[in-house]
Tab-separated table of C-alpha atoms in Angstrom:
chain	number	residue	atom	x	y	z
A	139	MET	CA	0.327	-0.100	0.299
A	140	LEU	CA	2.438	2.585	0.850
A	141	ARG	CA	4.533	1.807	-2.356
A	142	ALA	CA	1.606	2.442	-4.245
A	143	LEU	CA	0.987	5.682	-2.318
A	144	THR	CA	4.345	6.560	-3.441
A	145	ILE	CA	3.617	5.738	-6.790
A	146	MET	CA	0.559	8.019	-7.017
A	147	VAL	CA	2.840	10.974	-5.434
A	148	LEU	CA	5.647	10.716	-8.037
A	149	LEU	CA	3.171	10.877	-10.803
A	150	ALA	CA	1.306	13.240	-9.561
A	151	GLY	CA	4.781	15.579	-8.172
A	152	THR	CA	4.434	17.819	-10.987
A	153	ALA	CA	2.280	20.095	-12.648
A	154	LEU	CA	0.701	18.345	-15.578
A	155	ALA	CA	0.637	19.319	-19.028
A	156	GLN	CA	-2.638	19.878	-20.894
A	157	THR	CA	-3.615	15.868	-22.343
A	158	ALA	CA	-4.004	15.802	-25.999
A	159	PRO	CA	-7.802	15.327	-26.627
A	160	PRO	CA	-8.398	11.911	-27.878
A	161	GLY	CA	-8.714	11.168	-31.675
A	162	PRO	CA	-10.753	9.525	-33.308
A	163	THR	CA	-9.513	5.986	-32.869
A	164	LEU	CA	-8.129	6.461	-29.125
A	165	GLY	CA	-11.746	7.769	-28.771
A	166	ALA	CA	-13.346	5.032	-29.990
A	167	VAL	CA	-11.392	2.429	-27.905
A	168	ARG	CA	-12.083	4.012	-24.959
A	169	ALA	CA	-15.801	4.125	-25.769
A	170	ARG	CA	-15.563	0.534	-26.399
A	171	GLY	CA	-13.490	-0.196	-23.363
A	172	ALA	CA	-10.927	-2.077	-25.383
A	173	LEU	CA	-8.754	-2.732	-27.920
A	174	SER	CA	-9.790	-4.414	-31.411
A	175	CYS	CA	-6.181	-6.285	-32.698
A	176	GLY	CA	-5.557	-8.247	-35.041
A	177	ILE	CA	-3.461	-11.616	-34.814
A	178	SER	CA	-2.773	-14.600	-36.773
A	179	THR	CA	-5.305	-17.808	-36.638
A	180	GLY	CA	-2.534	-19.313	-35.045
A	181	ASP	CA	1.474	-19.090	-35.031
A	182	PRO	CA	3.910	-20.459	-32.952
A	183	ALA	CA	5.624	-17.947	-30.798
A	184	TRP	CA	3.643	-15.028	-32.464
A	185	SER	CA	0.287	-15.355	-31.525
A	186	GLN	CA	-1.005	-18.481	-30.982
A	187	PRO	CA	-3.243	-20.118	-27.157
A	188	ASP	CA	-1.582	-21.893	-24.558
A	189	SER	CA	-3.203	-25.206	-22.873
A	190	ARG	CA	-5.717	-22.701	-21.229
A	191	GLY	CA	-6.976	-21.020	-24.306
A	192	VAL	CA	-5.068	-17.713	-23.381
A	193	TRP	CA	-3.396	-16.442	-26.574
A	194	GLN	CA	0.552	-16.492	-26.271
A	195	GLY	CA	3.481	-14.902	-28.705
A	196	MET	CA	5.332	-11.778	-29.281
A	197	ASP	CA	2.340	-10.376	-31.135
A	198	ALA	CA	-0.687	-11.154	-28.790
A	199	ASP	CA	2.073	-9.401	-26.491
A	200	LEU	CA	2.586	-6.071	-28.005
A	201	CYS	CA	-1.928	-6.279	-28.016
A	202	ARG	CA	-1.436	-6.598	-24.137
A	203	ALA	CA	1.039	-3.922	-24.035
A	204	VAL	CA	-1.056	-1.409	-26.201
A	205	ALA	CA	-3.977	-2.090	-24.124
A	206	ALA	CA	-2.498	-1.462	-20.746
A	207	ALA	CA	-0.610	2.021	-22.104
A	208	VAL	CA	-4.191	2.947	-23.426
A	209	LEU	CA	-7.065	1.283	-20.603
A	210	GLY	CA	-4.907	0.518	-18.140
A	211	SER	CA	-5.205	-2.951	-18.279
A	212	PRO	CA	-3.365	-5.775	-20.574
A	213	ASP	CA	-7.007	-7.970	-20.735
A	214	ARG	CA	-9.050	-5.080	-21.910
A	215	LEU	CA	-8.789	-6.773	-25.466
A	216	VAL	CA	-11.244	-8.179	-28.448
A	217	TRP	CA	-8.915	-10.825	-30.129
A	218	GLN	CA	-9.450	-10.765	-34.137
A	219	HIS	CA	-7.901	-13.973	-35.861
A	220	LEU	CA	-6.830	-13.072	-39.201
A	221	THR	CA	-5.794	-14.947	-42.345
A	222	GLY	CA	-2.976	-13.060	-44.981
A	223	GLN	CA	-5.778	-12.498	-46.824
A	224	ASN	CA	-8.523	-10.897	-44.766
A	225	ARG	CA	-5.852	-9.108	-42.277
A	226	PHE	CA	-5.689	-5.656	-44.344
A	227	PRO	CA	-9.042	-5.105	-45.185
A	228	ALA	CA	-9.876	-5.582	-41.192
A	229	LEU	CA	-7.918	-2.666	-40.756
A	230	VAL	CA	-8.420	-0.140	-43.195
A	231	THR	CA	-11.951	-0.969	-42.427
A	232	GLY	CA	-12.527	-0.602	-38.310
A	233	GLN	CA	-12.904	-4.107	-37.363
A	234	VAL	CA	-9.479	-4.041	-35.928
A	235	GLU	CA	-7.454	-0.631	-34.122
A	236	MET	CA	-3.911	-2.001	-34.884
A	237	LEU	CA	-2.914	-5.016	-37.198
A	238	ALA	CA	0.262	-6.751	-35.391
A	239	ARG	CA	0.879	-10.217	-37.355
A	240	THR	CA	4.235	-10.780	-38.511
A	241	THR	CA	3.730	-8.406	-41.148
A	242	THR	CA	6.295	-7.648	-43.730
A	243	TRP	CA	6.615	-3.825	-43.579
A	244	THR	CA	6.984	-2.707	-47.844
A	245	PHE	CA	6.787	0.216	-49.745
A	246	LEU	CA	3.291	-1.073	-51.719
A	247	ARG	CA	1.476	-1.908	-48.505
A	248	ASP	CA	2.804	0.952	-47.012
A	249	ALA	CA	1.697	3.328	-50.091
A	250	GLN	CA	-1.394	1.678	-51.419
A	251	LEU	CA	-3.471	-0.276	-48.720
A	252	GLY	CA	-4.513	2.572	-46.972
A	253	LEU	CA	-2.452	1.938	-43.521
A	254	ASN	CA	0.881	3.021	-41.517
A	255	PHE	CA	3.628	0.865	-40.462
A	256	THR	CA	4.364	2.213	-37.141
A	257	ALA	CA	7.531	0.954	-35.702
A	258	PRO	CA	10.110	-2.522	-36.265
A	259	ASN	CA	9.637	-4.897	-33.912
A	260	PHE	CA	11.329	-7.629	-35.441
A	261	PHE	CA	13.499	-8.318	-38.407
A	262	ASP	CA	13.400	-11.380	-40.246
A	263	GLY	CA	14.245	-13.060	-43.378
A	264	GLN	CA	12.535	-15.846	-45.727
A	265	GLY	CA	14.180	-19.175	-45.380
A	266	PHE	CA	13.457	-23.046	-45.870
A	267	LEU	CA	12.497	-26.155	-43.604
A	268	VAL	CA	13.359	-29.508	-44.906
A	269	LYS	CA	13.457	-33.161	-43.121
A	270	ALA	CA	16.783	-34.232	-42.253
A	271	GLU	CA	16.436	-37.337	-43.819
A	272	ALA	CA	16.819	-35.542	-46.936
A	273	GLY	CA	20.588	-34.203	-46.700
A	274	ILE	CA	19.779	-30.838	-48.197
A	275	THR	CA	21.998	-28.131	-46.610
A	276	ALA	CA	21.754	-25.415	-49.086
A	277	ALA	CA	18.808	-23.546	-50.584
A	278	LYS	CA	19.982	-23.962	-53.665
A	279	GLN	CA	20.056	-27.793	-53.596
A	280	LEU	CA	16.228	-27.556	-53.791
A	281	ASP	CA	15.517	-27.226	-57.471
A	282	GLY	CA	12.702	-29.790	-58.743
A	283	ALA	CA	11.206	-29.487	-55.460
A	284	THR	CA	7.950	-28.993	-54.127
A	285	ILE	CA	7.916	-26.027	-51.634
A	286	CYS	CA	4.489	-25.050	-49.709
A	287	PHE	CA	3.894	-21.435	-48.780
A	288	VAL	CA	1.386	-19.054	-47.732
A	289	SER	CA	-0.380	-17.003	-50.256
A	290	ALA	CA	-1.000	-13.245	-49.814
A	291	SER	CA	2.354	-13.119	-48.386
A	292	THR	CA	5.569	-11.869	-49.710
A	293	HIS	CA	6.962	-15.366	-49.349
A	294	GLU	CA	6.104	-15.866	-53.155
A	295	LEU	CA	7.292	-13.099	-54.793
A	296	ASN	CA	10.639	-13.563	-52.981
A	297	LEU	CA	10.770	-17.430	-53.920
A	298	ALA	CA	9.958	-16.588	-57.557
A	299	ASP	CA	12.446	-13.839	-57.730
A	300	TRP	CA	15.104	-16.147	-56.472
A	301	THR	CA	14.223	-19.157	-58.269
A	302	ARG	CA	14.602	-16.901	-61.510
A	303	THR	CA	18.246	-15.310	-60.124
A	304	GLN	CA	19.349	-19.094	-59.310
A	305	GLY	CA	17.776	-20.835	-62.297
A	306	ILE	CA	15.957	-23.077	-59.991
A	307	ARG	CA	12.873	-24.900	-60.524
A	308	PHE	CA	10.127	-25.590	-58.022
A	309	THR	CA	6.664	-26.772	-57.907
A	310	PRO	CA	4.297	-24.652	-55.474
A	311	VAL	CA	2.044	-25.929	-53.046
A	312	ILE	CA	0.106	-22.713	-52.272
A	313	PHE	CA	-2.227	-22.613	-48.928
A	314	ALA	CA	-4.121	-19.896	-47.080
A	315	ASP	CA	-2.974	-19.957	-43.839
A	316	LYS	CA	0.368	-20.927	-41.911
A	317	ASP	CA	-1.238	-24.223	-40.180
A	318	GLU	CA	-2.468	-25.813	-43.501
A	319	ALA	CA	0.988	-25.312	-44.933
A	320	ARG	CA	2.496	-26.651	-41.317
A	321	ARG	CA	0.339	-30.145	-41.868
A	322	ALA	CA	0.914	-30.463	-45.535
A	323	TYR	CA	4.734	-30.468	-45.143
A	324	GLU	CA	4.209	-32.606	-41.705
A	325	ALA	CA	2.427	-35.109	-44.091
A	326	ASN	CA	5.101	-34.590	-47.229
A	327	ARG	CA	2.998	-32.973	-49.622
A	328	CYS	CA	6.078	-30.936	-50.258
A	329	ASP	CA	9.928	-31.212	-49.955
A	330	SER	CA	10.451	-27.503	-47.786
A	331	TYR	CA	7.939	-25.372	-46.297
A	332	THR	CA	9.431	-21.484	-47.153
A	333	GLY	CA	8.559	-18.451	-44.894
A	334	ASP	CA	10.418	-16.127	-42.510
A	335	ALA	CA	12.933	-18.227	-40.252
A	336	SER	CA	11.283	-16.782	-37.221
A	337	GLN	CA	8.067	-18.706	-37.807
A	338	LEU	CA	9.557	-22.147	-39.303
A	339	ALA	CA	12.235	-22.034	-36.279
A	340	ALA	CA	8.914	-21.604	-34.006
A	341	ILE	CA	7.419	-24.406	-36.321
A	342	ARG	CA	10.436	-26.751	-36.079
A	343	ALA	CA	10.498	-26.293	-32.066
A	344	ALA	CA	7.204	-27.525	-31.741
A	345	PHE	CA	7.221	-30.745	-33.750
A	346	PRO	CA	7.234	-33.720	-32.428
A	347	ASP	CA	10.546	-34.724	-33.083
A	348	PRO	CA	12.654	-30.990	-34.026
A	349	LYS	CA	15.968	-32.733	-34.566
A	350	ALA	CA	14.032	-34.468	-37.424
A	351	HIS	CA	13.694	-31.375	-39.019
A	352	VAL	CA	16.297	-29.050	-40.453
A	353	LEU	CA	16.304	-24.677	-41.110
A	354	LEU	CA	18.570	-24.008	-44.082
A	355	PRO	CA	20.852	-21.291	-43.341
A	356	ASP	CA	20.002	-19.539	-46.365
A	357	ARG	CA	17.864	-16.371	-45.890
A	358	ILE	CA	16.645	-15.100	-49.744
A	359	SER	CA	15.280	-11.901	-48.444
A	360	LYS	CA	14.680	-8.928	-45.518
A	361	GLU	CA	11.485	-8.978	-43.839
A	362	PRO	CA	11.425	-6.402	-41.414
A	363	TYR	CA	8.044	-6.591	-39.359
A	364	ALA	CA	5.849	-3.608	-37.583
A	365	PRO	CA	2.527	-3.668	-36.041
A	366	ALA	CA	0.001	-1.484	-38.473
A	367	VAL	CA	-2.736	1.157	-38.371
A	368	LYS	CA	-5.444	2.756	-40.575
A	369	GLN	CA	-3.903	5.773	-42.353
A	370	GLY	CA	-5.336	9.226	-41.288
A	371	ASP	CA	-4.826	9.141	-36.921
A	372	ASP	CA	-1.634	10.593	-36.526
A	373	GLN	CA	-2.237	10.348	-32.918
A	374	TRP	CA	-2.834	6.803	-32.636
A	375	PHE	CA	-0.046	5.748	-35.173
A	376	ASP	CA	2.165	7.716	-32.735
A	377	ILE	CA	0.713	5.708	-29.461
A	378	VAL	CA	1.342	2.614	-30.650
A	379	ARG	CA	4.521	3.602	-32.213
A	380	TYR	CA	6.466	4.580	-29.574
A	381	ILE	CA	4.797	2.130	-27.408
A	382	VAL	CA	7.521	-0.255	-29.318
A	383	PHE	CA	9.856	2.443	-28.902
A	384	GLY	CA	8.934	2.634	-25.456
A	385	LEU	CA	9.565	-1.390	-24.585
A	386	VAL	CA	12.771	-1.158	-26.689
A	387	GLU	CA	14.110	1.936	-24.503
A	388	ALA	CA	13.305	0.410	-21.227
A	389	GLU	CA	15.715	-2.770	-21.944
A	390	GLU	CA	18.392	0.032	-22.995
A	391	LEU	CA	17.940	1.357	-19.442
A	392	GLY	CA	17.189	-1.629	-17.247
A	393	ILE	CA	13.619	-1.431	-16.692
A	394	THR	CA	12.001	-4.974	-16.051
A	395	ARG	CA	8.682	-5.701	-15.664
A	396	ALA	CA	9.373	-6.756	-11.578
A	397	ASN	CA	11.744	-3.847	-11.008
A	398	ALA	CA	9.403	-0.989	-12.500
A	399	ASP	CA	7.638	0.634	-9.867
A	400	ARG	CA	10.911	0.155	-7.583
A	401	MET	CA	12.741	2.428	-10.463
A	402	LEU	CA	9.864	4.421	-10.848
A	403	ALA	CA	9.855	5.269	-6.642
A	404	GLU	CA	13.532	5.459	-6.588
A	405	SER	CA	15.845	6.126	-9.872
A	406	GLN	CA	17.864	9.598	-10.337
A	407	SER	CA	18.197	8.761	-14.072
A	408	PRO	CA	16.523	11.845	-15.960
A	409	ALA	CA	15.553	9.041	-19.292
A	410	VAL	CA	14.439	6.289	-16.717
A	411	GLN	CA	12.119	9.331	-14.954
A	412	ARG	CA	10.814	10.508	-18.180
A	413	LEU	CA	10.021	7.130	-19.670
A	414	LEU	CA	8.091	6.190	-16.649
A	415	GLY	CA	6.195	9.312	-16.076
A	416	ARG	CA	7.697	10.518	-13.161
A	417	THR	CA	8.862	13.975	-14.994
A	418	GLY	CA	7.851	15.282	-18.532
A	419	ASP	CA	4.682	14.926	-20.710
A	420	LEU	CA	4.855	11.598	-22.889
A	421	GLY	CA	1.722	10.021	-22.099
A	422	PRO	CA	-0.271	13.794	-22.154
A	423	ALA	CA	1.246	14.512	-25.513
A	424	VAL	CA	-0.306	12.205	-26.884
A	425	GLY	CA	-3.933	11.852	-25.239
A	426	LEU	CA	-3.161	9.399	-22.466
A	427	ASP	CA	-2.214	9.377	-18.643
A	428	ARG	CA	1.944	9.713	-17.430
A	429	ALA	CA	1.710	6.062	-16.097
A	430	TRP	CA	1.146	4.638	-20.385
A	431	LEU	CA	4.386	3.355	-20.457
A	432	LEU	CA	5.132	2.447	-17.438
A	433	ASN	CA	1.386	0.349	-17.346
A	434	ALA	CA	2.863	-1.513	-20.681
A	435	ILE	CA	5.972	-2.669	-19.375
A	436	LYS	CA	4.494	-3.682	-15.803
A	437	ALA	CA	2.184	-6.065	-18.227
A	438	VAL	CA	4.779	-7.717	-20.642
A	439	GLY	CA	8.195	-6.567	-19.867
A	440	ASN	CA	10.631	-4.491	-21.863
A	441	TYR	CA	11.174	-5.920	-25.226
A	442	GLY	CA	14.157	-8.506	-24.242
A	443	GLU	CA	11.487	-9.800	-22.114
A	444	VAL	CA	9.453	-10.610	-24.431
A	445	TYR	CA	11.688	-11.760	-27.285
A	446	ASP	CA	13.356	-14.207	-24.401
A	447	ARG	CA	9.714	-15.365	-23.375
A	448	HIS	CA	8.189	-16.206	-26.784
A	449	LEU	CA	11.460	-16.980	-29.302
A	450	GLY	CA	15.312	-16.737	-27.386
A	451	LYS	CA	16.259	-18.694	-23.791
A	452	ASP	CA	13.092	-18.673	-22.134
A	453	SER	CA	11.615	-20.257	-25.373
A	454	ALA	CA	11.555	-23.550	-27.142
A	455	VAL	CA	12.616	-22.052	-30.084
A	456	GLN	CA	16.189	-20.594	-28.585
A	457	LEU	CA	16.452	-17.945	-31.266
A	458	PRO	CA	19.486	-16.189	-30.882
A	459	ARG	CA	18.603	-12.459	-30.462
A	460	GLY	CA	20.871	-11.369	-34.108
A	461	LEU	CA	19.559	-8.082	-35.551
A	462	ASN	CA	16.634	-7.949	-32.612
A	463	ASP	CA	19.658	-7.370	-30.419
A	464	LEU	CA	19.895	-3.554	-29.248
A	465	TRP	CA	21.980	-1.397	-31.335
A	466	THR	CA	24.179	-0.975	-27.919
A	467	ARG	CA	25.132	-5.073	-28.382
A	468	GLY	CA	25.396	-5.004	-31.912
A	469	GLY	CA	21.188	-5.310	-33.542
A	470	LEU	CA	19.128	-3.124	-35.125
A	471	MET	CA	16.606	-2.368	-31.804
A	472	ILE	CA	17.051	1.270	-31.348
A	473	ALA	CA	14.305	3.889	-30.252
A	474	PRO	CA	14.508	7.718	-30.714
A	475	PRO	CA	15.252	9.878	-28.002
A	476	MET	CA	12.039	9.271	-25.432
A	477	ARG	CA	12.004	12.854	-24.115
């Protein structure tokens, strides 16, 4: 109780700036009392129900972070399970307020579909999963192979470009969603399953015998993932964008899910004080309260905690951070100055 009172005093200790009025999206989310968030129909490590039916994964946690920042609770969510075909129409027609569905940021998607990508939350590349017994060690050995992949994704064009460049022939086996493609690959309907390497690594880890499958080292594309919002509401764009950046900044500053309250009460770092709302007016600038990023961090942890839980050292996938490490450790994850 004492700590809670201390936090309330700290957050109220400086005169509040005028809070920006809610734009159309923030107003709609508040009126409903829940965030409508678009995720996949089931994608290991990204958005998939656990044994209790609770949705888990990198994308699911990003939805929770936004709900916590905007509504004060990570549970105030309406999950919308979208396919590759209906994900963009669902966003631009208002069925969802944000799309967090392993979606690659591309020029034409950004320019033509009526949506805006906010901030990269994962850097990936397209790879190939094959059976170990096939003895394949490089993607060039797939000449003449049947290859499974999902329609309405970047994978189809990437594969066509790469095989044309390499002079490789293949037979496509195309599916509407990832679960169908995975089952077809398991049933030996194709020699390889191609997709983003992180997703293939998560699928491999979920197989009964992961060692019977090999994720080839080749990467034939760059796939920056970013949550997307509908065009035309800059305030909502900034909210979602800077929640992603806020989780990255929290990792850099050493703020975790477990120590966020203590850091708020005790840290003398100006950067920590601003991020957690003790000073500055980050939240009010986008129509939220000062505790918006504090609430997001307490809901899911910092970026590194989310990564480790679903893809990294605390997961079955065991995927090294690589490009998704902080910029201070040689990765690409960096946040603009939060001030």
